[in-house]
mmCIF file of C-alpha atoms in Angstrom:
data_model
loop_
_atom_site.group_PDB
_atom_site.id
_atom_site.type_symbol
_atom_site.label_atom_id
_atom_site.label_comp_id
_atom_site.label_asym_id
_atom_site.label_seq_id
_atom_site.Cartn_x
_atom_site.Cartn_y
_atom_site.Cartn_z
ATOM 1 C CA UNK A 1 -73.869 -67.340 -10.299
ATOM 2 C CA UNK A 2 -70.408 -68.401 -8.646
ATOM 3 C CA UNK A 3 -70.807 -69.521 -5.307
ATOM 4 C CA UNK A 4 -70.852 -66.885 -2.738
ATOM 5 C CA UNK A 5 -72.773 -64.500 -5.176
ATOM 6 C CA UNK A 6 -76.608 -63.784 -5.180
ATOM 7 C CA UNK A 7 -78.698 -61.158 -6.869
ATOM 8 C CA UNK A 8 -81.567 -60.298 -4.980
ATOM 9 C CA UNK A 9 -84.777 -58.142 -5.347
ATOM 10 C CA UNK A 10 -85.189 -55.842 -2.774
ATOM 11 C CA UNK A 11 -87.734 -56.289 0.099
ATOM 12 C CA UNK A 12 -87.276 -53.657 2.828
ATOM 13 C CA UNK A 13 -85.345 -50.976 3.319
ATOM 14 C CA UNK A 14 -82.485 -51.974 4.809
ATOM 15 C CA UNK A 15 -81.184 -53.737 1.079
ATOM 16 C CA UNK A 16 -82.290 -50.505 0.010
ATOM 17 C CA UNK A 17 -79.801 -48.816 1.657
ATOM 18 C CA UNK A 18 -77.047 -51.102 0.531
ATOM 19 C CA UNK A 19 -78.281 -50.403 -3.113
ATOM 20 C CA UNK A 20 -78.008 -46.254 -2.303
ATOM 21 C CA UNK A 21 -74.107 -47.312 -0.730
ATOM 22 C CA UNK A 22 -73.353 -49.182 -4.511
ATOM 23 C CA UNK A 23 -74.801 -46.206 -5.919
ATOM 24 C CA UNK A 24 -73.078 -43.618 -4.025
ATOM 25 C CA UNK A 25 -69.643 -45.586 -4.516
ATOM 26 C CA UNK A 26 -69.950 -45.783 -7.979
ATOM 27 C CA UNK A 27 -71.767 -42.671 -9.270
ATOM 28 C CA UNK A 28 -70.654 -40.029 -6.753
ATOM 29 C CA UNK A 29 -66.783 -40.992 -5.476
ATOM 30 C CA UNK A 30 -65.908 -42.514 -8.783
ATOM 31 C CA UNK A 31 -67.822 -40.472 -11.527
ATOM 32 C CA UNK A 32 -67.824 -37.173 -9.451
ATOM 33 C CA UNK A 33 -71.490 -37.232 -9.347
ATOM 34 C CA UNK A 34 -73.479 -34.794 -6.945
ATOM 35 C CA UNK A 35 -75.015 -36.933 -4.852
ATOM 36 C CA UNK A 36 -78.581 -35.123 -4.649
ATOM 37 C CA UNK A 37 -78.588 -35.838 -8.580
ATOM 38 C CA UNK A 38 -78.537 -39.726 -7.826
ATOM 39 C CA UNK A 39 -81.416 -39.401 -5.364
ATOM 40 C CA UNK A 40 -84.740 -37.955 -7.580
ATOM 41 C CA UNK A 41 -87.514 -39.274 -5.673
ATOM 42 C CA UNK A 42 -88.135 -42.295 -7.652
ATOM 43 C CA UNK A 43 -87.116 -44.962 -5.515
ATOM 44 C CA UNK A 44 -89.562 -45.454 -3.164
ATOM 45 C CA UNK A 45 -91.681 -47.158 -6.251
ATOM 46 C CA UNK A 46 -88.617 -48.554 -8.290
ATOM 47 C CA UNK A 47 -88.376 -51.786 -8.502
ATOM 48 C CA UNK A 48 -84.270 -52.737 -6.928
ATOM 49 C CA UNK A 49 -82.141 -55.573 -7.624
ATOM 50 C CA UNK A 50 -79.318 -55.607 -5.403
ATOM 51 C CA UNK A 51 -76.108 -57.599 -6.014
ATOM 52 C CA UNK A 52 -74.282 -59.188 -2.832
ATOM 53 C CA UNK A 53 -70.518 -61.145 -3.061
ATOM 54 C CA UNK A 54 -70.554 -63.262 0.338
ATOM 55 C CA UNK A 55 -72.481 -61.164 1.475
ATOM 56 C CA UNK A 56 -71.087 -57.268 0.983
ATOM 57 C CA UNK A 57 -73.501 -55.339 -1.644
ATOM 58 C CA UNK A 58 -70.995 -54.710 -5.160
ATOM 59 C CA UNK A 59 -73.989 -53.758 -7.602
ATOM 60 C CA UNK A 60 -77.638 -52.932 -7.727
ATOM 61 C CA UNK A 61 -80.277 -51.733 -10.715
ATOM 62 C CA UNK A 62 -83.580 -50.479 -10.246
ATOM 63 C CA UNK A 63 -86.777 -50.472 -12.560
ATOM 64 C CA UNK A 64 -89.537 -47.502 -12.647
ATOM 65 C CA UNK A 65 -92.358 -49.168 -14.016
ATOM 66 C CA UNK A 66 -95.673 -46.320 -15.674
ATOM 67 C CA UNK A 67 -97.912 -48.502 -17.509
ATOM 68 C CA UNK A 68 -96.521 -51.044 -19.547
ATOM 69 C CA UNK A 69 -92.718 -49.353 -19.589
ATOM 70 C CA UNK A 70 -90.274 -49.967 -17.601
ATOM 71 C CA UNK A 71 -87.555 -47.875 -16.749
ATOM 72 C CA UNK A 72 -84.439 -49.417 -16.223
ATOM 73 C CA UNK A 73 -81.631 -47.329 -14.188
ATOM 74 C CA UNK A 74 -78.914 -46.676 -11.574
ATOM 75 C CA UNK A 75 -77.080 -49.356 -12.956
ATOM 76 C CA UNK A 76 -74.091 -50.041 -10.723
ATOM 77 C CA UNK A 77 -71.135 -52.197 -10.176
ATOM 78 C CA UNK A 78 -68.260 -51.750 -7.937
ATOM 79 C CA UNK A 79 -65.356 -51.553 -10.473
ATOM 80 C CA UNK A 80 -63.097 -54.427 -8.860
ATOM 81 C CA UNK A 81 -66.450 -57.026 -9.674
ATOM 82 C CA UNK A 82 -66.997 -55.440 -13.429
ATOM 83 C CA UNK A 83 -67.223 -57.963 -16.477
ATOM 84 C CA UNK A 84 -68.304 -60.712 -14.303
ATOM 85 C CA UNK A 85 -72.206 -60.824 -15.498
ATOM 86 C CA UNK A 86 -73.353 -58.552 -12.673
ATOM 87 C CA UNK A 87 -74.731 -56.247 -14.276
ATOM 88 C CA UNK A 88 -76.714 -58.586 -16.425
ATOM 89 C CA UNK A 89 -77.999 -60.691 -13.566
ATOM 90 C CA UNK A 90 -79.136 -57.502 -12.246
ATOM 91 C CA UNK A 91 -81.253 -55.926 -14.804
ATOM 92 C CA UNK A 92 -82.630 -59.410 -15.490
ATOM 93 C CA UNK A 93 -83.652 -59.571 -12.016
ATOM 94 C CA UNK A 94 -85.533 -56.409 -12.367
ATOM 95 C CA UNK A 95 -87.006 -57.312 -15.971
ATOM 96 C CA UNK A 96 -88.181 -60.517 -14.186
ATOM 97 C CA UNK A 97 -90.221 -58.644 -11.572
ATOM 98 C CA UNK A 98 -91.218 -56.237 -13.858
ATOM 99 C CA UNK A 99 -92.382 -58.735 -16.435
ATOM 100 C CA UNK A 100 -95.069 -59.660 -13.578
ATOM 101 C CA UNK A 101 -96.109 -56.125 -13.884
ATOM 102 C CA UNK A 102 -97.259 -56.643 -17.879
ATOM 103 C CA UNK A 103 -94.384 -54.625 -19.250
ATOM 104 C CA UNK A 104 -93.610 -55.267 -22.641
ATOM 105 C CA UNK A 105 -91.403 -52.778 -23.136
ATOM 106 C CA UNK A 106 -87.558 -51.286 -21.232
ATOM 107 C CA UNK A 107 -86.165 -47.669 -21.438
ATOM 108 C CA UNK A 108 -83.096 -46.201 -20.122
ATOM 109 C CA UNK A 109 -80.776 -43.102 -20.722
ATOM 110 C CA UNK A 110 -77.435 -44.885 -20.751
ATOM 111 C CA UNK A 111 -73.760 -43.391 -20.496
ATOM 112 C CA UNK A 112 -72.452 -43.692 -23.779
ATOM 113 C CA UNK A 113 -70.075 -45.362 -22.162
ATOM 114 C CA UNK A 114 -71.984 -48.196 -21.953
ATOM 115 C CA UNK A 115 -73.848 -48.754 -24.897
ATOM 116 C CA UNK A 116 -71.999 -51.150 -25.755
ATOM 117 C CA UNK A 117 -73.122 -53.396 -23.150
ATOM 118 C CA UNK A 118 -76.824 -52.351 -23.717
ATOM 119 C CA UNK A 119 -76.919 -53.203 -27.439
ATOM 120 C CA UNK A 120 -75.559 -56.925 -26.536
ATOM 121 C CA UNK A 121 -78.432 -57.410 -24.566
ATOM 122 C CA UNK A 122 -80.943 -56.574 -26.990
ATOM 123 C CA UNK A 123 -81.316 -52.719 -26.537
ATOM 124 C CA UNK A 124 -81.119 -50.339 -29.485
ATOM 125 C CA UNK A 125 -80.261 -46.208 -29.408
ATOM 126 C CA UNK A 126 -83.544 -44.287 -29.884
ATOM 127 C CA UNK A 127 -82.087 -40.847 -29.613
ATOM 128 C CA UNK A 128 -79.332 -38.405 -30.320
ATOM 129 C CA UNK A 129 -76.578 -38.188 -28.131
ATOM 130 C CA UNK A 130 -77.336 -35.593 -24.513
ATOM 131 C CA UNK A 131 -75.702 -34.129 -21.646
ATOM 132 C CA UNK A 132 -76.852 -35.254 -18.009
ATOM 133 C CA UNK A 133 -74.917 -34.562 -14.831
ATOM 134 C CA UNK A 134 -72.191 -33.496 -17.524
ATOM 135 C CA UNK A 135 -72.016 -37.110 -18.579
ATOM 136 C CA UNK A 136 -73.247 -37.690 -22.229
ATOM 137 C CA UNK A 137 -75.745 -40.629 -22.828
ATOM 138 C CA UNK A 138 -78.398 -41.441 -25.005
ATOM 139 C CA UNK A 139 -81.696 -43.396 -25.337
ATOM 140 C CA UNK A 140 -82.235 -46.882 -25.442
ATOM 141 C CA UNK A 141 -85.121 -49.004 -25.692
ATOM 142 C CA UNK A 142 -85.714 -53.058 -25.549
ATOM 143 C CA UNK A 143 -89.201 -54.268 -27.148
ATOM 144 C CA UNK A 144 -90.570 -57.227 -24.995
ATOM 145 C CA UNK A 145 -91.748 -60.626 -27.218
#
């Protein structure tokens, strides 16, 4: 990463909270999101990767891992830091914890949107096209070697 940049995994709950802030700046003020729709229980045992640019938090990702799967979600990236590699540093940090964890394989319901980015990281659609929090998206999965 460029100097002044770091991708972290979350340790405590105070990076946490910057992750929810990335969240809540990028799913709620910019895509209208209800914020109670962001927050489903599920972090408390997700795996977070949190994104920092001298220091301020601009993304985060989190993994829920059952089993062997992983669940990779609430992608985010403040728009002024998009299409700098973010986002992939921070779903590989996830991967890389969750890899420790045995999973051999990643799911995800992305925006269609960004599918784009998904498939050119090794992710391919598994599903038809659906509706959540009036935003369609569709399944994705990545096989691990």
């Amino acid at each position: 990463m460029k100097p002044g940049r770091e991708v972290i995994v979350c340790r405590n709950e105070s990076e946490i909270a910057d992750c929810l802030q990335v969240r809540r700046g990028v799913f709620t003020v910019e895509q209208g999101i209800d914020a109670a729709e962001d927050l489903d229980g599920k972090d408390s045992r997700a795996v977070h990767a949190l994104a920092r640019v001298d220091g301020k938090p601009v993304g985060t990702a989190r993994v829920v891992i059952k089993g062997k799967t992983g669940r990779v979600g609430r992608v985010a990236v403040l728009r002024q830091w998009r299409k700098q590699g973010i986002d992939v540093a921070l779903i590989e940090a996830v991967k890389k914890e969750a890899r420790k964890r045995r999973v051999t394989e990643y799911i995800l319901d992305a925006q269609i949107s960004a599918t784009g980015f998904y498939e050119k990281i090794g992710y391919v659609k598994t599903g038809r096209e659906f509706m959540e929090v009036g935003i369609p998206h569709i399944k994705m999965q990545k096989k691990v070697n």
